[in-house]
PDB file of C-alpha atoms in Angstrom:
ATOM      1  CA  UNK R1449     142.626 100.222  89.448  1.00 92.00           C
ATOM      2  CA  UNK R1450     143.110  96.480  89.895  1.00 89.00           C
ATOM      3  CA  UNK R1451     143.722  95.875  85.898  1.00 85.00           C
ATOM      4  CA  UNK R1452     140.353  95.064  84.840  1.00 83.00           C
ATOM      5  CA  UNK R1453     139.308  95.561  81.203  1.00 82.00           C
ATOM      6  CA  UNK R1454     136.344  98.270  82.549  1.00 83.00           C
ATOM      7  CA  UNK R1455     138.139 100.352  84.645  1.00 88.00           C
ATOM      8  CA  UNK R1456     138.815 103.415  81.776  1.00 91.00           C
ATOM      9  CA  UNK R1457     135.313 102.971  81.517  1.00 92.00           C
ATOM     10  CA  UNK R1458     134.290 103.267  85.071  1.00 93.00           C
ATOM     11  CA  UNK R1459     135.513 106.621  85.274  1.00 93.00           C
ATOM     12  CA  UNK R1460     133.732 107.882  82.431  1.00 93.00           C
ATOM     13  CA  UNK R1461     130.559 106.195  83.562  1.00 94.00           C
ATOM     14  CA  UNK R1462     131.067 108.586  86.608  1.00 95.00           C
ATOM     15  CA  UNK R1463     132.405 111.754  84.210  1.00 95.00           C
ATOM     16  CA  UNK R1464     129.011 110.836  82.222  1.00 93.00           C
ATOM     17  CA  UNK R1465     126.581 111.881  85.239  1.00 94.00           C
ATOM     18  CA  UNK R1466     129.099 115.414  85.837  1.00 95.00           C
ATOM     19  CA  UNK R1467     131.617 114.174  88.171  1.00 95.00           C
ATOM     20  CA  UNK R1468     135.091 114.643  87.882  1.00 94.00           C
ATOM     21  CA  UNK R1469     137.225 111.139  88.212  1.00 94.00           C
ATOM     22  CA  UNK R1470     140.513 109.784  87.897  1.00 93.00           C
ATOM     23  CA  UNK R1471     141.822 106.683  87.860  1.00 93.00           C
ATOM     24  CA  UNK R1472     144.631 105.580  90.652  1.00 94.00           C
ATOM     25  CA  UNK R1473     146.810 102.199  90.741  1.00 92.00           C
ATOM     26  CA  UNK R1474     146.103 100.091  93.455  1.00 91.00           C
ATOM     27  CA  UNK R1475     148.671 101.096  95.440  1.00 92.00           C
ATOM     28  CA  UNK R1476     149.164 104.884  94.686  1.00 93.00           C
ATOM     29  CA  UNK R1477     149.881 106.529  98.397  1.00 92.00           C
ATOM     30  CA  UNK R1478     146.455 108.437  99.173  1.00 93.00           C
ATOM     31  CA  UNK R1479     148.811 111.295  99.815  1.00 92.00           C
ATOM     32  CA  UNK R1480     148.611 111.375  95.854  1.00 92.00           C
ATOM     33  CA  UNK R1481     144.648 111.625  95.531  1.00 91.00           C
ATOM     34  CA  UNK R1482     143.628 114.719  94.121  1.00 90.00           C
ATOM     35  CA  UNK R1483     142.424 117.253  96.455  1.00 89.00           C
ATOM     36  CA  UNK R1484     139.097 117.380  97.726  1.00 90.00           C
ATOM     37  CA  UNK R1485     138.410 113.294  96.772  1.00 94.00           C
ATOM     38  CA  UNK R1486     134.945 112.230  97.775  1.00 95.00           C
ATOM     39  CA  UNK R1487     134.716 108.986  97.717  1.00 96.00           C
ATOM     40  CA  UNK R1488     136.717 105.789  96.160  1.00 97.00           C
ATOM     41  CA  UNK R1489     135.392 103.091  93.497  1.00 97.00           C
ATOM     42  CA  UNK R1490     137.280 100.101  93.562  1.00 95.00           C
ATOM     43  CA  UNK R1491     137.581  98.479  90.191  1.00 91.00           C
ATOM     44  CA  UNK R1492     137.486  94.856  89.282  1.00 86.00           C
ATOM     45  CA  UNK R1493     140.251  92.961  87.940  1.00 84.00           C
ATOM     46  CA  UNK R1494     141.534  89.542  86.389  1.00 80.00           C
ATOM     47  CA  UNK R1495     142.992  87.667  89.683  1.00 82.00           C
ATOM     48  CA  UNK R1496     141.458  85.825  92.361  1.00 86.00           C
ATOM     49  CA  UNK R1497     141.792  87.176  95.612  1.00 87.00           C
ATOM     50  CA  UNK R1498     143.028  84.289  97.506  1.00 84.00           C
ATOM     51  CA  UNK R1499     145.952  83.463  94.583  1.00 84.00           C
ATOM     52  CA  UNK R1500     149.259  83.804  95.668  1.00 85.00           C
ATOM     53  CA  UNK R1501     150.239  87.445  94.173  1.00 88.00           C
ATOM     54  CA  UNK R1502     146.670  88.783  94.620  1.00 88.00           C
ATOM     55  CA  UNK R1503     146.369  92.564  94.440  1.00 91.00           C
ATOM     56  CA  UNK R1504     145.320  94.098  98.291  1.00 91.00           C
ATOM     57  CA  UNK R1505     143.673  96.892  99.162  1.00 94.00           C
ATOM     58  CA  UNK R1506     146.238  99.392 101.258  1.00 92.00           C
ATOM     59  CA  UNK R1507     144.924  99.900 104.584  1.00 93.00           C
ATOM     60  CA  UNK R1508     145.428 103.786 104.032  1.00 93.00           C
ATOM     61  CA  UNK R1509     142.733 103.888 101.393  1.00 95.00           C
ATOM     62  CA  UNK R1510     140.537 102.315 104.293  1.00 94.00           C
ATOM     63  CA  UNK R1511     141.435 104.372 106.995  1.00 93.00           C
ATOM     64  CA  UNK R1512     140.593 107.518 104.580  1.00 93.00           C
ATOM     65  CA  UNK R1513     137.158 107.003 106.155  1.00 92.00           C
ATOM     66  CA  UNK R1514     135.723 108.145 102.199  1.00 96.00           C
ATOM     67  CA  UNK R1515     132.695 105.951 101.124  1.00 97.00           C
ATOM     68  CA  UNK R1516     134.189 103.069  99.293  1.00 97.00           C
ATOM     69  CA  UNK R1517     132.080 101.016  96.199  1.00 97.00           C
ATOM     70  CA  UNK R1518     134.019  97.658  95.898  1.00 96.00           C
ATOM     71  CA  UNK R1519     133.081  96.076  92.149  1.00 94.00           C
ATOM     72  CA  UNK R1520     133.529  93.015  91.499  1.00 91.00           C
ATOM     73  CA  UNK R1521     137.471  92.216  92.360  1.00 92.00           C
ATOM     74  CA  UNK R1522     136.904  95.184  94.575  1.00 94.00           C
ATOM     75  CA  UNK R1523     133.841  93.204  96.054  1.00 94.00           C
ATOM     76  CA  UNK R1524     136.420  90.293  96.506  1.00 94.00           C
ATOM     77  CA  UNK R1525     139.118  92.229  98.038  1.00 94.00           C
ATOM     78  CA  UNK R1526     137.029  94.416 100.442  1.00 96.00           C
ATOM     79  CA  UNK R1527     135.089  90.857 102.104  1.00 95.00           C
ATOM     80  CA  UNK R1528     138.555  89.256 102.146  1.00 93.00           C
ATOM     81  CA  UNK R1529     140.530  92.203 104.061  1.00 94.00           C
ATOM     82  CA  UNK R1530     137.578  92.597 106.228  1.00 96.00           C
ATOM     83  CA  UNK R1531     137.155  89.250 107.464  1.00 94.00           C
ATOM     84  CA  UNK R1532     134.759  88.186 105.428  1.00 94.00           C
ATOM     85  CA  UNK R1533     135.519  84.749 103.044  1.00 92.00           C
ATOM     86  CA  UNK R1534     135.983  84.506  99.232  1.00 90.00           C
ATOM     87  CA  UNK R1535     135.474  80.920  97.103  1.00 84.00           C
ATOM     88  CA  UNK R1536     135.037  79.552  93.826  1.00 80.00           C
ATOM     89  CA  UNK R1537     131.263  79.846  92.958  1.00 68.00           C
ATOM     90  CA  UNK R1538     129.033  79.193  90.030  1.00 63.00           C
ATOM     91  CA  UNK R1539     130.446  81.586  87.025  1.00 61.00           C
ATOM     92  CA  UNK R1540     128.166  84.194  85.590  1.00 64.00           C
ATOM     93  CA  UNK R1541     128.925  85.645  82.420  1.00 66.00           C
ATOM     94  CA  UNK R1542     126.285  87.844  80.675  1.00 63.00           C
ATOM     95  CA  UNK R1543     123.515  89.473  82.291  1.00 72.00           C
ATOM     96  CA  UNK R1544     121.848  87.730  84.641  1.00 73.00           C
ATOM     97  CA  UNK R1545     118.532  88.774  86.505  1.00 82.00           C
ATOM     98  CA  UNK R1546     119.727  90.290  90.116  1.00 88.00           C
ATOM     99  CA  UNK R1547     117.399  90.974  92.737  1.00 90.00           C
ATOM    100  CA  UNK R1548     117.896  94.111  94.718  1.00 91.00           C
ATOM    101  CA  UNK R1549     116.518  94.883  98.092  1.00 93.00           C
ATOM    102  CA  UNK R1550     115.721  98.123  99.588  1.00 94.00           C
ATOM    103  CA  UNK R1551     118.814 100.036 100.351  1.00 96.00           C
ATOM    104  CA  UNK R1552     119.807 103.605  99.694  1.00 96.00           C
ATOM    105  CA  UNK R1553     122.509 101.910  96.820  1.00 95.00           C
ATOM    106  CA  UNK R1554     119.613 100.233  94.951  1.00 94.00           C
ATOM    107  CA  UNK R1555     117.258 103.534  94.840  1.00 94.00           C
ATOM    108  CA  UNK R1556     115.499 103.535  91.766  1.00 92.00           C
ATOM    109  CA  UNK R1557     116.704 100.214  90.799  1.00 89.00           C
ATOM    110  CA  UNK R1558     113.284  98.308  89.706  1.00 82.00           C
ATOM    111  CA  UNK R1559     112.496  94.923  91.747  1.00 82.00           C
ATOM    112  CA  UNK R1560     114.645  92.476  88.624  1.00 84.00           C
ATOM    113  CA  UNK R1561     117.160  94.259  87.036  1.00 81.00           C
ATOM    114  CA  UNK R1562     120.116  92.776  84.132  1.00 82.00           C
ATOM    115  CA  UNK R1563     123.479  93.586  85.361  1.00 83.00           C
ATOM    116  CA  UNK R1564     126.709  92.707  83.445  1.00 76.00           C
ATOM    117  CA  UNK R1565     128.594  89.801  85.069  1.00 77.00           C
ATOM    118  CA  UNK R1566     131.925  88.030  84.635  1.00 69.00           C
ATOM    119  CA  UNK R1567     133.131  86.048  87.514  1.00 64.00           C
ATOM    120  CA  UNK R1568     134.427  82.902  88.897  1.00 71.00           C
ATOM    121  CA  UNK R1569     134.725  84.160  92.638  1.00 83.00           C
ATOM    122  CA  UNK R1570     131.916  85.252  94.812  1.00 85.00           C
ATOM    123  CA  UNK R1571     131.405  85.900  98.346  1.00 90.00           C
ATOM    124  CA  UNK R1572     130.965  83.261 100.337  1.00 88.00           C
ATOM    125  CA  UNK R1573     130.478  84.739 103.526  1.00 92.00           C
ATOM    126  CA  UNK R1574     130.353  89.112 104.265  1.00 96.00           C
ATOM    127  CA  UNK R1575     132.596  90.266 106.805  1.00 95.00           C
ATOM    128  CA  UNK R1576     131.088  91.459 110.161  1.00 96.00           C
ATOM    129  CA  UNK R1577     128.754  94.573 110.316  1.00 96.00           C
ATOM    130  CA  UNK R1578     127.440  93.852 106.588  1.00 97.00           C
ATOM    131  CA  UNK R1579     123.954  93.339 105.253  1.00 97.00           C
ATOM    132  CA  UNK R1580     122.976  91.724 101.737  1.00 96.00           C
ATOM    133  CA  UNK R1581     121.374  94.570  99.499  1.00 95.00           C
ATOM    134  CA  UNK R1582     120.956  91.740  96.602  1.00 92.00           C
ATOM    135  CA  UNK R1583     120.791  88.040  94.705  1.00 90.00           C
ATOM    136  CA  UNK R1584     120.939  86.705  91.283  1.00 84.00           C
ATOM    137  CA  UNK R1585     120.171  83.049  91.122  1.00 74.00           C
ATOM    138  CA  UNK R1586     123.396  81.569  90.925  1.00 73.00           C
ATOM    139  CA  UNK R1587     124.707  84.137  94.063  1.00 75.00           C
ATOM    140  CA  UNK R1588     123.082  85.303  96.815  1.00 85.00           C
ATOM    141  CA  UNK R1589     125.430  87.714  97.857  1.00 91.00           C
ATOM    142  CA  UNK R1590     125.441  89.647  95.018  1.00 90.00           C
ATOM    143  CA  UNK R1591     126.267  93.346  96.366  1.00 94.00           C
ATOM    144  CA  UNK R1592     126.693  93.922 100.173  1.00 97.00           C
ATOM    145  CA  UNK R1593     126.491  97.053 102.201  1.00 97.00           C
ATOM    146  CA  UNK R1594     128.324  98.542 105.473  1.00 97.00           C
ATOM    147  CA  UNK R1595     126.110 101.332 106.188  1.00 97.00           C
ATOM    148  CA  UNK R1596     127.792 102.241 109.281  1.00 96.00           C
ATOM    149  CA  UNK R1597     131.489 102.241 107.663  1.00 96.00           C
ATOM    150  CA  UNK R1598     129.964 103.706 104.047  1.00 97.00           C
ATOM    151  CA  UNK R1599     131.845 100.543 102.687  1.00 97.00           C
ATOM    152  CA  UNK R1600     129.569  98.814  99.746  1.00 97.00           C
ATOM    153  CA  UNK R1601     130.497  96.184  97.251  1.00 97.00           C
ATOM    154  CA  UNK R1602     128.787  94.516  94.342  1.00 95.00           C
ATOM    155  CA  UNK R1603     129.759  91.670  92.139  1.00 91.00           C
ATOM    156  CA  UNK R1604     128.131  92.784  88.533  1.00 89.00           C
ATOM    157  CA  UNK R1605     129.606  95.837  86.260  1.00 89.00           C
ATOM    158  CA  UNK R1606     127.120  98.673  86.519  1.00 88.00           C
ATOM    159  CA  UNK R1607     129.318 100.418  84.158  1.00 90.00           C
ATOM    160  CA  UNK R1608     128.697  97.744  81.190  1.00 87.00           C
ATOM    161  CA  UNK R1609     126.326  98.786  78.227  1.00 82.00           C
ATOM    162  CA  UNK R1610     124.557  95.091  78.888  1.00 81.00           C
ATOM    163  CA  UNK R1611     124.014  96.062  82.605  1.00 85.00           C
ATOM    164  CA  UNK R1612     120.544  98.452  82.937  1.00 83.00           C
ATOM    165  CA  UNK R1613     120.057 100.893  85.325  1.00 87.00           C
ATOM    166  CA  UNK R1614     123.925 100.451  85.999  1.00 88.00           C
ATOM    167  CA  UNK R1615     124.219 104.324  85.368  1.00 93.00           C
ATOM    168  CA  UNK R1616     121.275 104.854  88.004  1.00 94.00           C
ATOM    169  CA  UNK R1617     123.739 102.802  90.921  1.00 94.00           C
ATOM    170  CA  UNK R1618     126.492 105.284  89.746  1.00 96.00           C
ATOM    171  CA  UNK R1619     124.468 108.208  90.522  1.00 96.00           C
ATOM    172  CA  UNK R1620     122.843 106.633  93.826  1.00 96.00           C
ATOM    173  CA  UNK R1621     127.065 106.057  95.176  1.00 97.00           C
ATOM    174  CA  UNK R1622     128.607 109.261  93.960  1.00 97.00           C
ATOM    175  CA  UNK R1623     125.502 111.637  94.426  1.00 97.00           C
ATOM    176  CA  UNK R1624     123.473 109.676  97.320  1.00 96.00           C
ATOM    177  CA  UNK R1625     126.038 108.423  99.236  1.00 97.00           C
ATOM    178  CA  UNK R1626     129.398 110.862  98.284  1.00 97.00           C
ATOM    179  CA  UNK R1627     127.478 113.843  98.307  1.00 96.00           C
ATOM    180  CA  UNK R1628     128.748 115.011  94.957  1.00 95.00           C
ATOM    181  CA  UNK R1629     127.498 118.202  93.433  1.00 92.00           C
ATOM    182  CA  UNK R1630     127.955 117.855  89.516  1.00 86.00           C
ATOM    183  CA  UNK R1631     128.281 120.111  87.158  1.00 88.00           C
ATOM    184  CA  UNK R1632     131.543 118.452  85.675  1.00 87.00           C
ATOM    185  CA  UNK R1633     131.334 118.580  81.636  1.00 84.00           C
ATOM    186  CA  UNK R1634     133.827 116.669  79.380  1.00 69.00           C
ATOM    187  CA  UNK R1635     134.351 119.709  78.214  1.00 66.00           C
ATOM    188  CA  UNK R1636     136.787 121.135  81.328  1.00 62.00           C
ATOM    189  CA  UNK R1637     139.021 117.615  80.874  1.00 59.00           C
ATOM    190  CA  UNK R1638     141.757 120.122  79.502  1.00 59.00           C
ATOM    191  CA  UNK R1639     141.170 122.943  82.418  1.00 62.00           C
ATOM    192  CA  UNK R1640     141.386 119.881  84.908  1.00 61.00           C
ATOM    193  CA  UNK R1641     144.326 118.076  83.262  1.00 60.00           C
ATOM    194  CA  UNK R1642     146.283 121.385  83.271  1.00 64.00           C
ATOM    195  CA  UNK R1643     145.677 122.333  86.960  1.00 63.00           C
ATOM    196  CA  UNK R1644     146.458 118.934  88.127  1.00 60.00           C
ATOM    197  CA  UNK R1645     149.953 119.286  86.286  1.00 63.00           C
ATOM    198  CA  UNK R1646     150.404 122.594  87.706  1.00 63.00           C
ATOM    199  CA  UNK R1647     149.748 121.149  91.260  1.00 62.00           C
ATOM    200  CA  UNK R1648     152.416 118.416  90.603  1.00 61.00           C
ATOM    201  CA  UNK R1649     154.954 120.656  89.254  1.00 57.00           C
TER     202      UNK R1649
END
């Protein structure tokens, strides 16, 4: 959680397609993640990542070796700590065309897509060992991919209503990519909230 307004949301974007989530402060120790974690979604946020008190991405989250989906901030943050560079772009704010290309992130995802954006920042440059999975007009780094490292990163909010086929990238990163094997209903938030107080007690 790097204090965007969608983060609550992200996690019930990935509760919606029967996987358990919860949602973690930046800086929680990983010693702290629930047992069994698959993978990590970074969330987006209201800073930019060169400002002075920027929020960073802990090194142990990145040494986890877990597939990581940076989002917007978390696009920011993960090309900045890996080398890549970060400036002030052309804002987008609304839903903009992207263009996707082929990548296992972007299965499903039809040629033109709207996807939810609200940004000053973009990438200016990917860090080494990454490959651009898509454009819009105004960016043409618009999500990035580390296939190697199972690090990806895009700058619109597939969790937004205004963003389509958002839900279909959720399923491609937690199902594709994590592995995830469903079957989590809303219904066993009490059964799940109990046994992860009983763990802590």
């Amino acid at each position: 959680d790097f204090g965007g307004q969608y983060n609550e949301l992200i996690a019930r974007r990935v509760r919606d397609i029967g996987v358990y989530s919860e949602v973690y402060a930046y800086d929680t120790p990983v010693s702290e993640y629930s047992e069994g974690t698959i993978g990590i979604i970074l969330t987006g946020g209201p800073q930019s990542v060169y400002a002075q008190d920027a929020l960073q991405i802990p090194d142990d989250v990145l040494n986890l070796g877990l597939p990581i989906l940076g989002i917007c901030y978390g696009m920011h943050a993960l090309a900045q700590k890996l080398g890549g560079k970060v400036d002030k772009g052309m804002p987008e704010y609304g839903a903009p065309d992207v263009v996707p290309r082929e990548h296992p992130l972007n299965k499903g995802i039809r040629d033109t897509t709207s996807m939810f954006m609200n940004h000053g920042d973009r990438v200016h440059e990917m860090p080494e060992g990454f490959v651009n999975i898509a454009r819009t007009t105004n960016g043409p780094v618009a999500a990035m991919a580390n296939d190697a490292k199972r690090i990806y990163a895009v700058q619109y909010h597939p969790e937004a209503a205004h963003s389509v086929l958002g839900m279909q990238l959720f399923r491609n990163f937690v199902y594709g990519i994590c592995g995830a094997k469903g079957g989590y209903a809303p219904d066993n938030a009490i059964e799940e909230m109990v046994s992860r107080v009983q763990r802590e007690s």
